[in-house]
Amino acid sequence: MKKMAVVLCGSGFKDGSEIRESVAVLWGLSRLGVQVQCFAPDRPQADVMNCLTGKPMNGESRNMLTEAARIARGDILPLTQLRASQFDAVIIPGGFGVAKNLCTFASEGSKGKVLQEFKDALLEFHDHNKPIGAVCIAPAAVAMTFPGKHFEMTVGGPSEAAQEIEKLGHKHITTLASDCHVDRKNKIVTSAAYMCEAAIHDIFEGVRKLTEEVFKLS
């Protein structure tokens, strides 16, 4: 049985991992009979957002690991414990939290920084020639981790995010939410998901394809 890691960073599309995308990844891997272990940084979120009003909840702090445990139903470990040698692949669901918690892409674009423990994990998977899957805005965090590596990836159609990814030395591929793009040479699989205006079944379809392609490459 293959074993894959899923990296989360909170719970909620405004400040953590996008719940529907996270569930789609877990659902897709379950269909393939994959053993899954979730991880998240044991750190405070960059901010806390009210997903009803879209406004920040000033003065409130939430821990990424604690919040992500809601999605993982408690079966989750600190990101510092992730070792590529113990897994066949890693997948990162999207959500605005990826661009704020796992890196600073949201505020600094291609000039931003990547959370060190997240960067270390991705570098280790790539060094071990193991696939990396990234959903929604997560390809931007991957792009920041590997500047100048000429990966092919997608965040949907032409956009500011796509431009920033190309500034980092990668090639952006336009896709629909229901598709994914496979960079077989570098074992990078990406799907745009909610970076596109799309129905939930199209989001799940794109993520389903991503999980299958990651599975094939692992």
Short mmCIF file of C-alpha atoms in Angstrom, two decimals:
data_model
loop_
_atom_site.label_atom_id
_atom_site.label_comp_id
_atom_site.label_asym_id
_atom_site.label_seq_id
_atom_site.Cartn_x
_atom_site.Cartn_y
_atom_site.Cartn_z
CA MET A 1 0.00 0.00 0.00
CA LYS A 2 1.30 3.41 -0.95
CA LYS A 3 1.60 6.05 1.74
CA MET A 4 1.24 9.77 1.08
CA ALA A 5 1.51 12.92 3.15
CA VAL A 6 -1.01 15.77 2.99
CA VAL A 7 0.14 19.17 4.25
CA LEU A 8 -2.51 21.42 5.78
CA CYS A 9 -2.21 24.87 7.37
CA GLY A 10 -5.41 25.60 9.28
CA SER A 11 -9.07 25.21 8.43
CA GLY A 12 -10.90 27.64 6.18
CA PHE A 13 -10.43 29.18 2.75
CA LYS A 14 -9.69 32.70 4.01
CA ASP A 15 -6.91 31.92 6.47
CA GLY A 16 -6.06 28.21 6.33
CA SER A 17 -6.49 25.17 4.11
CA GLU A 18 -9.54 25.24 1.84
CA ILE A 19 -11.85 22.64 3.35
CA ARG A 20 -13.47 21.41 0.13
CA GLU A 21 -10.12 21.05 -1.60
CA SER A 22 -8.65 19.26 1.42
CA VAL A 23 -11.58 16.84 1.52
CA ALA A 24 -11.29 16.30 -2.24
CA VAL A 25 -7.61 15.33 -1.83
CA LEU A 26 -8.40 12.94 1.03
CA TRP A 27 -11.35 11.50 -0.94
CA GLY A 28 -9.24 11.04 -4.06
CA LEU A 29 -6.48 9.25 -2.17
CA SER A 30 -9.02 7.06 -0.36
CA ARG A 31 -10.43 5.92 -3.72
CA LEU A 32 -6.93 4.77 -4.65
CA GLY A 33 -6.42 2.81 -1.44
CA VAL A 34 -3.63 5.09 -0.27
CA GLN A 35 -2.63 5.33 3.39
CA VAL A 36 -2.64 9.02 4.31
CA GLN A 37 -1.00 11.01 7.08
CA CYS A 38 -1.81 14.69 7.50
CA PHE A 39 0.69 17.26 8.74
CA ALA A 40 0.53 20.96 9.61
CA PRO A 41 2.89 23.52 11.13
CA ASP A 42 2.55 23.81 14.90
CA ARG A 43 2.51 27.58 14.67
CA PRO A 44 0.02 30.46 14.83
CA GLN A 45 -1.78 31.38 11.63
CA ALA A 46 -0.73 34.61 9.92
CA ASP A 47 -4.19 35.97 10.72
CA VAL A 48 -7.72 34.87 11.60
CA MET A 49 -10.51 35.72 9.20
CA ASN A 50 -14.27 35.72 9.65
CA CYS A 51 -15.38 33.63 6.67
CA LEU A 52 -18.92 35.01 6.98
CA THR A 53 -17.99 38.67 6.71
CA GLY A 54 -14.60 38.31 5.01
CA LYS A 55 -13.07 40.62 7.62
CA PRO A 56 -10.13 39.94 9.95
CA MET A 57 -10.83 39.02 13.56
CA ASN A 58 -8.35 41.35 15.19
CA GLY A 59 -6.83 40.20 18.45
CA GLU A 60 -7.60 36.52 17.84
CA SER A 61 -4.93 33.85 17.29
CA ARG A 62 -5.32 30.27 16.10
CA ASN A 63 -2.81 27.46 15.75
CA MET A 64 -2.47 25.86 12.30
CA LEU A 65 -2.03 22.34 13.65
CA THR A 66 -4.99 22.61 16.03
CA GLU A 67 -7.27 24.05 13.35
CA ALA A 68 -6.18 21.58 10.67
CA ALA A 69 -7.01 18.75 13.07
CA ARG A 70 -10.66 19.61 12.38
CA ILE A 71 -10.20 18.48 8.78
CA ALA A 72 -7.99 15.50 9.66
CA ARG A 73 -10.38 14.36 12.42
CA GLY A 74 -7.50 14.57 14.88
CA ASP A 75 -5.15 12.30 12.93
CA ILE A 76 -2.44 14.86 12.24
CA LEU A 77 1.21 15.47 13.15
CA PRO A 78 3.46 18.55 13.33
CA LEU A 79 5.04 19.36 9.97
CA THR A 80 8.52 19.09 11.52
CA GLN A 81 7.93 15.33 11.77
CA LEU A 82 7.41 14.85 8.02
CA ARG A 83 10.15 12.75 6.43
CA ALA A 84 10.12 12.06 2.70
CA SER A 85 11.76 8.67 3.24
CA GLN A 86 8.56 7.45 4.92
CA PHE A 87 6.16 8.47 2.11
CA ASP A 88 5.67 7.95 -1.61
CA ALA A 89 4.45 11.49 -2.33
CA VAL A 90 3.15 14.71 -0.78
CA ILE A 91 0.09 16.78 -1.71
CA ILE A 92 -0.76 20.32 -0.60
CA PRO A 93 -4.40 21.44 -0.82
CA GLY A 94 -5.01 25.14 -1.45
CA GLY A 95 -6.66 27.91 0.48
CA PHE A 96 -5.53 31.48 1.13
CA GLY A 97 -3.71 30.21 4.21
CA VAL A 98 -1.15 28.52 1.96
CA ALA A 99 -0.18 31.93 0.59
CA LYS A 100 -0.12 33.48 4.08
CA ASN A 101 0.96 30.67 6.42
CA LEU A 102 3.23 28.38 4.38
CA CYS A 103 4.78 31.32 2.54
CA THR A 104 4.34 35.06 2.11
CA PHE A 105 3.16 34.94 -1.50
CA ALA A 106 -0.07 36.75 -0.57
CA SER A 107 1.77 39.87 0.57
CA GLU A 108 5.07 39.70 -1.32
CA GLY A 109 4.44 37.63 -4.44
CA SER A 110 7.49 36.14 -6.10
CA LYS A 111 9.76 38.06 -3.72
CA GLY A 112 8.32 36.37 -0.65
CA LYS A 113 9.69 33.75 1.71
CA VAL A 114 8.73 30.14 2.39
CA LEU A 115 8.20 28.70 5.89
CA GLN A 116 11.43 26.83 6.53
CA GLU A 117 9.93 23.53 7.72
CA PHE A 118 7.63 23.47 4.68
CA LYS A 119 10.51 24.28 2.35
CA ASP A 120 12.67 21.58 3.92
CA ALA A 121 9.92 18.98 3.40
CA LEU A 122 9.41 19.84 -0.28
CA LEU A 123 13.14 19.90 -0.97
CA GLU A 124 13.48 16.47 0.61
CA PHE A 125 10.67 14.98 -1.51
CA HIS A 126 12.18 16.43 -4.68
CA ASP A 127 15.67 15.21 -3.73
CA HIS A 128 14.18 11.73 -3.28
CA ASN A 129 12.57 11.99 -6.76
CA LYS A 130 9.10 11.68 -5.23
CA PRO A 131 6.01 13.46 -6.61
CA ILE A 132 4.65 16.74 -5.26
CA GLY A 133 0.98 17.58 -5.83
CA ALA A 134 -0.32 21.12 -5.35
CA VAL A 135 -3.89 22.42 -5.53
CA CYS A 136 -5.27 25.94 -6.10
CA ILE A 137 -2.71 28.54 -4.94
CA ALA A 138 -0.35 25.89 -3.52
CA PRO A 139 1.65 25.77 -6.78
CA ALA A 140 2.85 29.29 -5.93
CA ALA A 141 4.37 27.98 -2.69
CA VAL A 142 6.04 25.18 -4.66
CA ALA A 143 7.32 27.70 -7.20
CA MET A 144 8.83 29.82 -4.41
CA THR A 145 10.56 26.76 -2.94
CA PHE A 146 12.23 25.90 -6.26
CA PRO A 147 13.07 29.19 -8.01
CA GLY A 148 14.60 28.81 -11.46
CA LYS A 149 13.83 25.07 -11.72
CA HIS A 150 11.60 25.51 -14.78
CA PHE A 151 8.68 23.48 -13.46
CA GLU A 152 5.42 23.43 -15.42
CA MET A 153 2.37 24.18 -13.25
CA THR A 154 -1.10 25.66 -13.30
CA VAL A 155 -3.21 28.03 -11.25
CA GLY A 156 -5.93 28.11 -13.92
CA GLY A 157 -6.00 30.92 -16.46
CA PRO A 158 -3.82 33.99 -16.97
CA SER A 159 -3.62 35.94 -13.70
CA GLU A 160 -1.33 37.92 -11.45
CA ALA A 161 -0.51 34.71 -9.59
CA ALA A 162 0.47 33.03 -12.87
CA GLN A 163 2.71 35.98 -13.72
CA GLU A 164 4.44 35.81 -10.33
CA ILE A 165 5.03 32.08 -10.79
CA GLU A 166 6.67 32.77 -14.14
CA LYS A 167 8.84 35.46 -12.52
CA LEU A 168 10.22 32.65 -10.36
CA GLY A 169 11.46 30.84 -13.46
CA HIS A 170 8.62 28.41 -14.08
CA LYS A 171 6.15 27.92 -16.94
CA HIS A 172 2.45 28.49 -16.30
CA ILE A 173 0.00 26.24 -18.15
CA THR A 174 -3.61 27.37 -18.59
CA THR A 175 -6.16 24.75 -17.50
CA LEU A 176 -9.75 24.38 -16.36
CA ALA A 177 -10.67 23.57 -12.76
CA SER A 178 -11.74 20.10 -13.88
CA ASP A 179 -8.25 19.31 -15.18
CA CYS A 180 -4.75 18.99 -13.81
CA HIS A 181 -1.33 19.47 -15.32
CA VAL A 182 1.45 16.91 -15.03
CA ASP A 183 5.12 17.89 -15.25
CA ARG A 184 6.42 14.36 -15.64
CA LYS A 185 10.07 15.36 -15.82
CA ASN A 186 10.00 17.01 -12.40
CA LYS A 187 7.11 14.97 -10.92
CA ILE A 188 5.02 18.06 -10.17
CA VAL A 189 1.22 17.73 -10.48
CA THR A 190 -1.03 20.77 -10.12
CA SER A 191 -4.74 21.55 -10.34
CA ALA A 192 -6.28 25.03 -10.27
CA ALA A 193 -9.41 24.22 -8.24
CA TYR A 194 -10.86 27.41 -6.69
CA MET A 195 -8.39 29.62 -8.53
CA CYS A 196 -11.08 29.23 -11.21
CA GLU A 197 -14.76 30.15 -11.01
CA ALA A 198 -16.12 26.62 -11.06
CA ALA A 199 -18.76 24.29 -9.65
CA ILE A 200 -17.79 22.03 -6.79
CA HIS A 201 -18.04 18.90 -8.96
CA ASP A 202 -15.46 20.39 -11.34
CA ILE A 203 -13.18 21.14 -8.38
CA PHE A 204 -13.44 17.54 -7.21
CA GLU A 205 -12.89 16.25 -10.74
CA GLY A 206 -9.67 18.21 -11.11
CA VAL A 207 -8.42 17.04 -7.72
CA ARG A 208 -9.42 13.45 -8.53
CA LYS A 209 -7.25 13.61 -11.64
CA LEU A 210 -4.39 15.12 -9.62
CA THR A 211 -4.47 12.35 -7.01
CA GLU A 212 -4.49 9.71 -9.76
CA GLU A 213 -1.53 11.29 -11.54
CA VAL A 214 0.44 11.63 -8.30
CA PHE A 215 -0.35 7.96 -7.61
CA LYS A 216 0.95 6.93 -11.06
CA LEU A 217 4.17 8.88 -10.60
CA SER A 218 4.87 7.51 -7.11
#
